[in-house]
Tab-separated table of N, CA and C in Angstrom:
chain	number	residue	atom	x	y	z
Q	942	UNK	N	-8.195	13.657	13.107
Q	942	UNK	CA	-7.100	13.645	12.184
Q	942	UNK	C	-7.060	12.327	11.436
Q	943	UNK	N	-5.981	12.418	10.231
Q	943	UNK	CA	-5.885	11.076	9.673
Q	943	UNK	C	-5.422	10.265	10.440
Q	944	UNK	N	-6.159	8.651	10.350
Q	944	UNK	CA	-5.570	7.773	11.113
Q	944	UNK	C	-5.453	6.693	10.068
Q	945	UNK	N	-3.985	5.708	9.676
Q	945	UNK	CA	-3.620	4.673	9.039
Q	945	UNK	C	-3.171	4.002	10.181
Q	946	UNK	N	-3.612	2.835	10.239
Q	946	UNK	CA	-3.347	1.446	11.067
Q	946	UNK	C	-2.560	0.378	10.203
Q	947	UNK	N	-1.121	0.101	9.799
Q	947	UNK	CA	-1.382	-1.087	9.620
Q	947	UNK	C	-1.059	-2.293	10.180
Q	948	UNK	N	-1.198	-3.642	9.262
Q	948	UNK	CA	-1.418	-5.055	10.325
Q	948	UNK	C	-0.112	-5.072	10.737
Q	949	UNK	N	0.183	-5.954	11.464
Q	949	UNK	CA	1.862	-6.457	11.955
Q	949	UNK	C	1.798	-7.453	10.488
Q	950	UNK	N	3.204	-6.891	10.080
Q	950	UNK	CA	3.820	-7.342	9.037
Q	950	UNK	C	4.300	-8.873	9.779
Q	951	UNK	N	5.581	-9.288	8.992
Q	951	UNK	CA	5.942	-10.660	9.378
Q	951	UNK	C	7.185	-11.073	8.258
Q	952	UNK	N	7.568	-12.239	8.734
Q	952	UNK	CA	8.926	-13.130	8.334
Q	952	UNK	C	8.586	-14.094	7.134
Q	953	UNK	N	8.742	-14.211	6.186
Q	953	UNK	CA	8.901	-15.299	5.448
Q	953	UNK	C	9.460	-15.735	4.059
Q	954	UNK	N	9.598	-17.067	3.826
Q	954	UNK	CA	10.873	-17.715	3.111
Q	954	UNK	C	10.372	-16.785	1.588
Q	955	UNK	N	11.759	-16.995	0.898
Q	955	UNK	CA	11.217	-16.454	-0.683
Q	955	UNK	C	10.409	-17.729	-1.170
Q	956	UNK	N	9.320	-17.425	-2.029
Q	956	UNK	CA	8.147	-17.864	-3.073
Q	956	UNK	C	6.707	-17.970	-1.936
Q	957	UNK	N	7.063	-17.326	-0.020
Q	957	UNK	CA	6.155	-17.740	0.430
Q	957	UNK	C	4.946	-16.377	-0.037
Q	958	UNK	N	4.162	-16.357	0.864
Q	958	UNK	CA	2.497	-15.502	0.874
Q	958	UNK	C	2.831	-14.753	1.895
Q	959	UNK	N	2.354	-13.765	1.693
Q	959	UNK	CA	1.625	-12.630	3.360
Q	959	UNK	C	0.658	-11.376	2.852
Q	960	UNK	N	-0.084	-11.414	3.675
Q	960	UNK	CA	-1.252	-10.606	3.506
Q	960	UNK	C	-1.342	-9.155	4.655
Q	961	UNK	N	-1.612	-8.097	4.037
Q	961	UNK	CA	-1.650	-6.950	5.258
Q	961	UNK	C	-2.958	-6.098	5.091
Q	962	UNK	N	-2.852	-5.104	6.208
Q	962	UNK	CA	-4.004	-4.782	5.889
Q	962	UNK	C	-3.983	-3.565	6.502
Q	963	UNK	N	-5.030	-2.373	6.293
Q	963	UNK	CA	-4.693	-1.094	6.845
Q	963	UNK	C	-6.181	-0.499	7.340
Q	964	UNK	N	-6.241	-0.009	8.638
Q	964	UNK	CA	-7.381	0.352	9.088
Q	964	UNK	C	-7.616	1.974	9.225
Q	965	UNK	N	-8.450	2.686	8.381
Q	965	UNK	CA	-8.167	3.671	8.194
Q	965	UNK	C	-9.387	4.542	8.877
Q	966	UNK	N	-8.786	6.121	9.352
Q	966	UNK	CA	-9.694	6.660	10.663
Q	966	UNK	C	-9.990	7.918	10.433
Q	967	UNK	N	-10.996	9.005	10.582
Q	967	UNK	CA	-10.651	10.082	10.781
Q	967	UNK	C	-10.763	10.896	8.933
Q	968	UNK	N	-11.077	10.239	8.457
Q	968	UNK	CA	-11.712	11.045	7.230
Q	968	UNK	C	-12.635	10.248	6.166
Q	969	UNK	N	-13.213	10.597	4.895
Q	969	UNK	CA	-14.157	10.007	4.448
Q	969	UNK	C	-13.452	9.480	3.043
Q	970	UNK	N	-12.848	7.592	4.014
Q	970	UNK	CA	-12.356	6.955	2.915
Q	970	UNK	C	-12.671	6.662	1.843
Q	971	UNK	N	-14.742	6.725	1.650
Q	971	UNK	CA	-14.263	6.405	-0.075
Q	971	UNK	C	-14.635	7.542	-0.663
Q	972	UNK	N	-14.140	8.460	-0.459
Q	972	UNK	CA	-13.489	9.452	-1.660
Q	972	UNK	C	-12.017	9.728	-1.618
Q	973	UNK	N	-11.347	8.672	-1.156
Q	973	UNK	CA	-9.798	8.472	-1.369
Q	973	UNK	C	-9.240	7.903	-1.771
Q	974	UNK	N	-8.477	7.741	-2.818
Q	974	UNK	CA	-7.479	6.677	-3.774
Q	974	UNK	C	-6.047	6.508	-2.688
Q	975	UNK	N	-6.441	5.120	-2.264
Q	975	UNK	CA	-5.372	4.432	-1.545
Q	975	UNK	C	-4.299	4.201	-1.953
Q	976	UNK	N	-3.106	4.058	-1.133
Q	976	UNK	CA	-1.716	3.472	-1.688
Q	976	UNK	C	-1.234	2.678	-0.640
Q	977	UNK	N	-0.076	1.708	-1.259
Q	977	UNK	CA	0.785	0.827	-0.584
Q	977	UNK	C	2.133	1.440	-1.046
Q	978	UNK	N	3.029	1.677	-0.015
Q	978	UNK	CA	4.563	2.246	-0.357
Q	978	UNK	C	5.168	1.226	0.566
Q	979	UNK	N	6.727	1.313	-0.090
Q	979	UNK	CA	7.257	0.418	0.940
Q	979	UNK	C	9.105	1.015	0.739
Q	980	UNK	N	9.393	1.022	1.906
Q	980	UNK	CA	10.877	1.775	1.569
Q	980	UNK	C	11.778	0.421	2.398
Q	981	UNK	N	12.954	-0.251	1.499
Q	981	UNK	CA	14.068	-1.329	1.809
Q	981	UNK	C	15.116	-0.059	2.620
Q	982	UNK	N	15.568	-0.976	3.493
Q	982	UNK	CA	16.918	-0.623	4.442
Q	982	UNK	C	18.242	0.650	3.143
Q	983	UNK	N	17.823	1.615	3.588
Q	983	UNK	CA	18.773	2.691	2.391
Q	983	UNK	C	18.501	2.985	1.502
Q	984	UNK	N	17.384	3.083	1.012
Q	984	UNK	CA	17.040	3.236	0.224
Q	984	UNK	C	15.286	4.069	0.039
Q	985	UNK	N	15.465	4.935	-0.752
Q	985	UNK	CA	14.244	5.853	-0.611
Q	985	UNK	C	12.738	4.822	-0.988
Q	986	UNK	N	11.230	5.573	-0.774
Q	986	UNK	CA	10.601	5.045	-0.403
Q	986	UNK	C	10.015	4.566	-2.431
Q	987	UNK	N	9.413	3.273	-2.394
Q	987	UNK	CA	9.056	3.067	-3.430
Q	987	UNK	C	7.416	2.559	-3.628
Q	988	UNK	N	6.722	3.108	-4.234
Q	988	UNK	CA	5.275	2.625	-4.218
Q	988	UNK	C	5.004	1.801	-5.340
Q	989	UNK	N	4.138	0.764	-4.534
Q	989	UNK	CA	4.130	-0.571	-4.978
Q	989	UNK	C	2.859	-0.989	-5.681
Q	990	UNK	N	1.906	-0.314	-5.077
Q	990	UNK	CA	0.370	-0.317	-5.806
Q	990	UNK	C	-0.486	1.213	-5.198
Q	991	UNK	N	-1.210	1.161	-6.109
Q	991	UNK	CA	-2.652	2.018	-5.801
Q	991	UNK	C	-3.372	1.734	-6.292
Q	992	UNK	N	-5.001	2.105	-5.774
Q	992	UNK	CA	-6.323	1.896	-6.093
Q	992	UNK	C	-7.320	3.224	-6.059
Q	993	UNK	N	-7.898	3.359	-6.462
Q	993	UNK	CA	-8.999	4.714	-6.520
Q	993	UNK	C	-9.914	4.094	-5.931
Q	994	UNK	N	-10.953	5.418	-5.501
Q	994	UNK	CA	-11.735	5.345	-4.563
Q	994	UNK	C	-13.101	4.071	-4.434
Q	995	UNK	N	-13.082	3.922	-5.902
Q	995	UNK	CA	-14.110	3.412	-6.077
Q	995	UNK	C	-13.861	1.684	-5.927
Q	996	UNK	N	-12.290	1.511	-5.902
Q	996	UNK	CA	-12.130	0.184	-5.901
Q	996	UNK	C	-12.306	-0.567	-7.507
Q	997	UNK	N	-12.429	0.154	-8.243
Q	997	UNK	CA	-12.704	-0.723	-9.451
Q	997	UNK	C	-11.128	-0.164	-10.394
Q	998	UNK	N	-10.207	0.574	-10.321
Q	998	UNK	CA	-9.020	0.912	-10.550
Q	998	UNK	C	-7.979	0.458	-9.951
Q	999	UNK	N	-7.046	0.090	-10.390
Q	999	UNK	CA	-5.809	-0.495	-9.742
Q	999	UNK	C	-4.124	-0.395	-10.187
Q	1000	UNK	N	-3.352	0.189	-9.656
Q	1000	UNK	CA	-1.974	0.153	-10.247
Q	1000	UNK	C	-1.049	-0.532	-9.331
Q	1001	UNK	N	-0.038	-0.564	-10.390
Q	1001	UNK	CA	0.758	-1.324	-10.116
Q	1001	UNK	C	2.166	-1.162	-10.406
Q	1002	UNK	N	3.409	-0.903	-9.852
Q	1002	UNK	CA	5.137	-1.023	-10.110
Q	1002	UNK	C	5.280	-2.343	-10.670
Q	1003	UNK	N	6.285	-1.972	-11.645
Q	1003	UNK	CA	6.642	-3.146	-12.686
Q	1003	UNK	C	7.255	-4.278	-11.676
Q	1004	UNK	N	7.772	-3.758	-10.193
Q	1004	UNK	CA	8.685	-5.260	-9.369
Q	1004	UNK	C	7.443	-5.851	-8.717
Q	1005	UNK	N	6.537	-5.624	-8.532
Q	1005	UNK	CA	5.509	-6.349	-7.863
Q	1005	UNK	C	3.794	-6.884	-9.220
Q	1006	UNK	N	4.286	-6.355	-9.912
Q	1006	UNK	CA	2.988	-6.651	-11.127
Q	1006	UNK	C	2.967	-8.244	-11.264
Q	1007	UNK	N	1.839	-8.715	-11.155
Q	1007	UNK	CA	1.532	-10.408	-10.914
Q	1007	UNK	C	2.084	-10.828	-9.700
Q	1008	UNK	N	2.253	-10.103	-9.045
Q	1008	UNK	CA	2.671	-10.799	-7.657
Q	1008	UNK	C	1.827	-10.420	-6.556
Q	1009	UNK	N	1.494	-9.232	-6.423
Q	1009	UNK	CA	0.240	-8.397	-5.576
Q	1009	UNK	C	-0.820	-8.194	-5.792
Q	1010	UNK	N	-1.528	-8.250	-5.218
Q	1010	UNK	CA	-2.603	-7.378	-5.086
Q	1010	UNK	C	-3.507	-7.066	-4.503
Q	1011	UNK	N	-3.701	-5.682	-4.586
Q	1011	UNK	CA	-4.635	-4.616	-3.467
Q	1011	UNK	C	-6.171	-4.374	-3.675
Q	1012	UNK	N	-6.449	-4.335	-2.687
Q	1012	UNK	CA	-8.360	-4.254	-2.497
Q	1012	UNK	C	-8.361	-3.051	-1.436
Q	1013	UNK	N	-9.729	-3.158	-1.623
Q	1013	UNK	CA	-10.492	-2.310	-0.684
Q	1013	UNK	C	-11.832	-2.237	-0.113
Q	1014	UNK	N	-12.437	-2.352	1.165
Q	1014	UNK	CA	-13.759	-2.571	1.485
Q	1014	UNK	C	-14.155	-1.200	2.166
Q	1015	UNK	N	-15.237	-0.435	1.094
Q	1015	UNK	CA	-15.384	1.115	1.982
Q	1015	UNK	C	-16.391	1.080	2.843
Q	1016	UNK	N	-16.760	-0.187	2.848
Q	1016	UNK	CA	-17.745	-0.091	4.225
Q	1016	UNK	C	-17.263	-0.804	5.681
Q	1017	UNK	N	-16.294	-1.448	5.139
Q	1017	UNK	CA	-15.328	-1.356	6.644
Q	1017	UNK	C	-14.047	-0.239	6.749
Q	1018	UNK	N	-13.723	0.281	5.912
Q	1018	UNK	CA	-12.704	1.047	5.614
Q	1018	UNK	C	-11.551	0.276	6.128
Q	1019	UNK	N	-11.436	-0.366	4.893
Q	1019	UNK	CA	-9.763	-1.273	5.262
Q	1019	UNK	C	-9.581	-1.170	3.862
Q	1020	UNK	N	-7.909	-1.437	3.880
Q	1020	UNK	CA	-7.074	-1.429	2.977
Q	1020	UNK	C	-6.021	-2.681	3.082
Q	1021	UNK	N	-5.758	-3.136	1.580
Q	1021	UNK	CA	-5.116	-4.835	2.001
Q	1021	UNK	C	-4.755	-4.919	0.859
Q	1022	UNK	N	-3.356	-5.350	1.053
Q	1022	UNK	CA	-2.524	-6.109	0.336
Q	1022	UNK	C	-1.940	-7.534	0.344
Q	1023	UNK	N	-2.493	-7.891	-0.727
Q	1023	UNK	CA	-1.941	-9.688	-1.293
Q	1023	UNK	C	-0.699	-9.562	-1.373
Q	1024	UNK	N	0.059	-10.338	-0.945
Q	1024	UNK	CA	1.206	-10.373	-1.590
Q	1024	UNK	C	1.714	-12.124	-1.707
Q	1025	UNK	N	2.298	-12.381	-2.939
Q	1025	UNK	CA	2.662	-14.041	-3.262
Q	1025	UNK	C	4.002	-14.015	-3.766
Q	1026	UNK	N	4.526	-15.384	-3.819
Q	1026	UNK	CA	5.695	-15.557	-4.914
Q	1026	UNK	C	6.520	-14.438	-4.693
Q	1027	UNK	N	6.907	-14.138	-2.985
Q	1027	UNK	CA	7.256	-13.169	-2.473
Q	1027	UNK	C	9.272	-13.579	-2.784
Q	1028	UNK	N	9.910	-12.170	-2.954
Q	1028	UNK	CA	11.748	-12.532	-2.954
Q	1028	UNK	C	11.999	-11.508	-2.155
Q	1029	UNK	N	13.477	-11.918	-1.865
Q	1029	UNK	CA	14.151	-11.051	-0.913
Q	1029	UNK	C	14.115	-9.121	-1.296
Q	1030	UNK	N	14.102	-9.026	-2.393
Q	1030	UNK	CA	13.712	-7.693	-2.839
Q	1030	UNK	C	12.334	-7.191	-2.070
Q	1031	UNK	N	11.687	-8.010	-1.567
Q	1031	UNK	CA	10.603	-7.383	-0.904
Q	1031	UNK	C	10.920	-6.954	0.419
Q	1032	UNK	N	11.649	-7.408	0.914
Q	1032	UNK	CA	11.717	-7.001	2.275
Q	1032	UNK	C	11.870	-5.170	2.512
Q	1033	UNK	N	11.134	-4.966	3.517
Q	1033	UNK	CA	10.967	-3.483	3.509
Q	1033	UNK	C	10.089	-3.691	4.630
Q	1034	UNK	N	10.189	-1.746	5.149
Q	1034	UNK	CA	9.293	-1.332	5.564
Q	1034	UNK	C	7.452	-1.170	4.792
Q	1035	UNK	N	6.449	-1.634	5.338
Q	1035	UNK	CA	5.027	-1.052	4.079
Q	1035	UNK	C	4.770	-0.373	4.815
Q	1036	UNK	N	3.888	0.884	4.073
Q	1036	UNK	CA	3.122	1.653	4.629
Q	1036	UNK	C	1.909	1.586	4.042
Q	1037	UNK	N	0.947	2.052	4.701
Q	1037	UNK	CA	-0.526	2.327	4.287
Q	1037	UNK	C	-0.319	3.651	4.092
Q	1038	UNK	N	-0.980	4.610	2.892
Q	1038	UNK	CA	-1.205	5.911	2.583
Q	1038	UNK	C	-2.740	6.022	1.899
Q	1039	UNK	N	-2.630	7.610	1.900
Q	1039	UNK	CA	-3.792	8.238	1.400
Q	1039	UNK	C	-3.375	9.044	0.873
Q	1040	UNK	N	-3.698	9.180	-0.433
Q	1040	UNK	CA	-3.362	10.354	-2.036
Q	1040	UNK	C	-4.001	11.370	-1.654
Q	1041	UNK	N	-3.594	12.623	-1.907
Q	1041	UNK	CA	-3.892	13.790	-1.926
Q	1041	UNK	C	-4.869	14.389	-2.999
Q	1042	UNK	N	-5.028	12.992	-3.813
Q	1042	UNK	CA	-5.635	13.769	-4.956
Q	1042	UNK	C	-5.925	12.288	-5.877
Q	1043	UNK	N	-7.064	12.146	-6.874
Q	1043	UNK	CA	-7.114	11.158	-7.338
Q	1043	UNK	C	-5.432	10.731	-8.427
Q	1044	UNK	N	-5.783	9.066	-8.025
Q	1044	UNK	CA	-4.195	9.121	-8.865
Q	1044	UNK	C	-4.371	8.844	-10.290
Q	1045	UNK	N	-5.748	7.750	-11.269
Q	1045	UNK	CA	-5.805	8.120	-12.486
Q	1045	UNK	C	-4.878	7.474	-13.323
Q	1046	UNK	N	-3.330	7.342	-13.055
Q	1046	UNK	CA	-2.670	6.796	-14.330
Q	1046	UNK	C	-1.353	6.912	-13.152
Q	1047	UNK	N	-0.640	5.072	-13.732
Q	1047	UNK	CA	0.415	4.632	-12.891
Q	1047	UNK	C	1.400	6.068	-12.363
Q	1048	UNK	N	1.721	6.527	-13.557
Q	1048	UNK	CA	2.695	7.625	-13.265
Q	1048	UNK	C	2.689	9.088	-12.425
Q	1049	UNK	N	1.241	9.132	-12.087
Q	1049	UNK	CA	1.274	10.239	-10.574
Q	1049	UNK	C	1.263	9.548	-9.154
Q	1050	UNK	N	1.165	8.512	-9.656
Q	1050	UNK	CA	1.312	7.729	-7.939
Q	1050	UNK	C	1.907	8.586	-7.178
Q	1051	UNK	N	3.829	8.496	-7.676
Q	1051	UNK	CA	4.836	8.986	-6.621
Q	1051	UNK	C	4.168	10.403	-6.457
Q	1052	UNK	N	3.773	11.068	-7.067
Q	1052	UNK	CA	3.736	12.525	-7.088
Q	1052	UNK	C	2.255	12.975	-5.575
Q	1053	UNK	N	1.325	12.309	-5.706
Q	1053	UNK	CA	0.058	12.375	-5.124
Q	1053	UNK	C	0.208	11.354	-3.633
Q	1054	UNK	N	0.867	10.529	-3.681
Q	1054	UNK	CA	0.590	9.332	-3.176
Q	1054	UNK	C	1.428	9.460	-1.749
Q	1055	UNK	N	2.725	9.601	-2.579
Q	1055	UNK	CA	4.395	9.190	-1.873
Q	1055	UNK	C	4.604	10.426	-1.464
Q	1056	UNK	N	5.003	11.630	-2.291
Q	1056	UNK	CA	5.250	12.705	-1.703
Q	1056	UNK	C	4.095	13.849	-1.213
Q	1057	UNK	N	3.396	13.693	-1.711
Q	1057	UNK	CA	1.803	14.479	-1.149
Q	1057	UNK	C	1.061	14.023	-0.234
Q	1058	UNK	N	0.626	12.381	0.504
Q	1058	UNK	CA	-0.088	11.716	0.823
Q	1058	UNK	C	0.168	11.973	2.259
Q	1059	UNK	N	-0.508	11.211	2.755
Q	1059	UNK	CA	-0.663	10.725	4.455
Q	1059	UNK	C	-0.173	9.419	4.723
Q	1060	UNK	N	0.575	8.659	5.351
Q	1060	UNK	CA	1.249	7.238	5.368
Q	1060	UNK	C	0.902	7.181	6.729
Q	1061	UNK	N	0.971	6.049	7.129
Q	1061	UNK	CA	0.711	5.327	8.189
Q	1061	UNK	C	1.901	5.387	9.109
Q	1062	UNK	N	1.991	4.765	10.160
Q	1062	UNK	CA	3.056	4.392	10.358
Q	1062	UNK	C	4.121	3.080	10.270
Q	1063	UNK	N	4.024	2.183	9.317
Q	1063	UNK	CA	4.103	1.200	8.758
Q	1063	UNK	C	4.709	-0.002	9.681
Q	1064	UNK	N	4.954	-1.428	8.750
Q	1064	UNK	CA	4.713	-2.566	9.345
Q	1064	UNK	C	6.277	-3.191	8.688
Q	1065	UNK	N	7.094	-3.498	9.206
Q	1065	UNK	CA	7.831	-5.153	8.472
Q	1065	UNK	C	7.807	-5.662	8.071
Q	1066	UNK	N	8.314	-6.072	6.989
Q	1066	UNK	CA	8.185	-7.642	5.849
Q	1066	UNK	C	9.543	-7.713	5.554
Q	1067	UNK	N	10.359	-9.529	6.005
Q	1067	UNK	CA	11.477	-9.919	5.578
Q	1067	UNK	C	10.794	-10.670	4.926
Q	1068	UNK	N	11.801	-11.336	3.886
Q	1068	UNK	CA	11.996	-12.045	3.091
Q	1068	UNK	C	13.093	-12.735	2.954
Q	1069	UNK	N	13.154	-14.023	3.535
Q	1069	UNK	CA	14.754	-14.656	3.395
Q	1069	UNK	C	14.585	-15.923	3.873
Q	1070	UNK	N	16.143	-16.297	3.504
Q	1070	UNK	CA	16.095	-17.569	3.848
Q	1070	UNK	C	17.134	-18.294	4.545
C-alpha cells in the first residue's frame, strides 16, 4: 500500500528556517506529482506547494511563494520541503501527499492533490514567539 513518512516537524521563532522531508513507500514514485498540504488549528486543509514527477515543475500558494521550497530525489524517493522567513501563519499541521493525477497548472492542486490524493500522516510546525 501507499506509504508517506514524514520528518518530525519542530518549534521555531518567526523569520527562523525548518526543513522536512517525506519518505515515500509502496508505489512507483516517479510517476507521481508530489504535494505539501498543511491544515492550521480550525481551519480546513490548505496546499502549499507541488511538484510533478519529473521534478523539473513546481507550484506554489500565493502565502508561501518566495518563502519555500520543494524538491524531490526519485532515486531515493524522498520528498522535502524548504521552508525560510517562516511567521506565525505557518504553524500547522504538514502533510506529505501523492496526486491522483498529474497536477500541470497551480489551480488543480486542491482538486488532484488535497481532495483526491494520498497524505501521509503528517508532522508539526509552530511558529512563535
Amino acid at each position: 500500500e501507499v506509504q508517506l513518512v514524514e520528518s518530525v516537524g519542530g518549534a521555531v521563532q518567526p523569520g527562523g528556517s525548518l526543513r522536512l522531508s517525506c519518505l515515500a513507500a509502496g508505489f512507483d514514485f516517479t510517476k507521481y506529482d508530489m504535494s505539501w498540504i498543511r491544515q492550521a488549528p480550525g481551519k480546513g486543509p490548505e496546499w502549499v506547494s507541488a511538484i510533478n514527477s519529473g521534478g523539473d515543475k513546481t507550484y506554489y500558494a500565493d502565502s508561501v511563494k518566495g518563502r519555500f521550497s520543494i524538491a524531490r530525489d526519485n532515486v531515493r524517493e524522498r520528498l522535502t520541503l524548504e521552508m525560510v522567513s517562516m511567521v506565525p501563519e505557518d504553524t500547522a499541521l504538514y502533510y506529505c501527499a501523492r496526486c491522483n493525477s498529474p497536477v500541470g497548472a497551480s489551480t488543480t492542486v486542491q482538486a488532484t492533490c488535497v481532495l483526491r490524493g494520498d497524505w501521509g500522516r503528517g508532522t508539526q510546525v509552530t511558529v512563535s514567539s
